[in-house]
Short mmCIF file of C-alpha atoms in Angstrom, two decimals:
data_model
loop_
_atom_site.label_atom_id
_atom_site.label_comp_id
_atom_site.label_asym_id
_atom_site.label_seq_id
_atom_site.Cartn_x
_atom_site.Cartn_y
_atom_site.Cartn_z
CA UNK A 248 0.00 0.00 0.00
CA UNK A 249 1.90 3.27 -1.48
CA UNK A 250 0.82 6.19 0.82
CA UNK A 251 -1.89 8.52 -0.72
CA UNK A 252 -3.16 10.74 1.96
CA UNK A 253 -0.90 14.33 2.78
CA UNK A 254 -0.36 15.67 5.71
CA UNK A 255 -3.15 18.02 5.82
CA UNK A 256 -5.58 15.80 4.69
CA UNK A 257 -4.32 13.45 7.88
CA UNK A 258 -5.11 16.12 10.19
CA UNK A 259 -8.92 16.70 8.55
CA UNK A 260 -9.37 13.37 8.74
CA UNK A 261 -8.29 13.11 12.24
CA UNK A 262 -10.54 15.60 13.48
CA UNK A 263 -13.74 14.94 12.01
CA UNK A 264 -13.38 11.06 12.93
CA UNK A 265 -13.03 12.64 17.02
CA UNK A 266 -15.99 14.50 15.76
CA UNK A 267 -17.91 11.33 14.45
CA UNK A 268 -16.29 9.56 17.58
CA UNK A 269 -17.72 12.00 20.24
CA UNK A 270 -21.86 11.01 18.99
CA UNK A 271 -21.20 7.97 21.01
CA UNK A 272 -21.52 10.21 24.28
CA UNK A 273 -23.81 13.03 22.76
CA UNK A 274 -26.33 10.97 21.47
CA UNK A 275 -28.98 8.93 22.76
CA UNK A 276 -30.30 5.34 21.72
CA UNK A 277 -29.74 3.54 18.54
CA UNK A 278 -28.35 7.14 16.83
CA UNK A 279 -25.33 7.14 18.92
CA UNK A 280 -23.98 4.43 16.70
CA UNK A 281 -23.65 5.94 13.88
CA UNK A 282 -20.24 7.69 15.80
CA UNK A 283 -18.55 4.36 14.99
CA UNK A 284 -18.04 5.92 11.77
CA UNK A 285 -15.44 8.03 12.67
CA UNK A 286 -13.03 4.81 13.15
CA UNK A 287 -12.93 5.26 9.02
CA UNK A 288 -11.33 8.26 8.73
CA UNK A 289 -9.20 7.87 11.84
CA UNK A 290 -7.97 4.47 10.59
CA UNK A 291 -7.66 5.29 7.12
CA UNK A 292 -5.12 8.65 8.91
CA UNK A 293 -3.28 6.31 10.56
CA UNK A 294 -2.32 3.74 7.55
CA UNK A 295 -2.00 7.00 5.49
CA UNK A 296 -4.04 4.98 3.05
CA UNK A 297 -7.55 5.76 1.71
CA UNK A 298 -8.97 3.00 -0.69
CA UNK A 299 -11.82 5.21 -2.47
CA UNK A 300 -8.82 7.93 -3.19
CA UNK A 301 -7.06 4.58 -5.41
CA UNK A 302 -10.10 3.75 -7.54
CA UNK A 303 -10.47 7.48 -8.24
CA UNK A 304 -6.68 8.16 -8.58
CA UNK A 305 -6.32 10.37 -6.49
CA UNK A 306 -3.56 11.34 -3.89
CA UNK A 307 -2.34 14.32 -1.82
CA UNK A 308 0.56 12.99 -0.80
CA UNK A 309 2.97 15.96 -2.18
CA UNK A 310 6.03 15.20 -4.97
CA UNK A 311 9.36 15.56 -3.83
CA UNK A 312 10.89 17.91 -6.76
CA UNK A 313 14.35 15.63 -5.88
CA UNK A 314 12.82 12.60 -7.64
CA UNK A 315 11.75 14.59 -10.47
CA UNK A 316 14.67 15.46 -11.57
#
């Protein structure tokens, strides 16, 4: 697995799986589950990986110019 997620796109992802995380505690009933989404983009942060961002061909991992050349 070739890294395809930048820096910035880490932290993003960070934060708005702690976001998704923190519905466990605000929510009440059945709804409060849906905050298990936010192990997604947490996970996908940590392996600096993102499956959907392969099929589409995309990545925002940044080019070193030294390898261009």
């Amino acid at each position: 697995m070739k890294s395809n997620i930048g820096t910035v796109d880490k932290i993003i992802r960070y934060v708005i799986g702690i976001i998704l995380l923190c519905l466990l505690f605000f929510l009440n009933g059945n709804a409060r589950y849906w905050g298990l989404l936010g192990l997604i983009p947490i996970l996908t942060a940590a392996f600096g990986y993102c499956p959907l961002y392969k099929i589409f061909g995309i990545s925002t991992v940044k080019k070193d110019n030294k390898s261009e050349k």
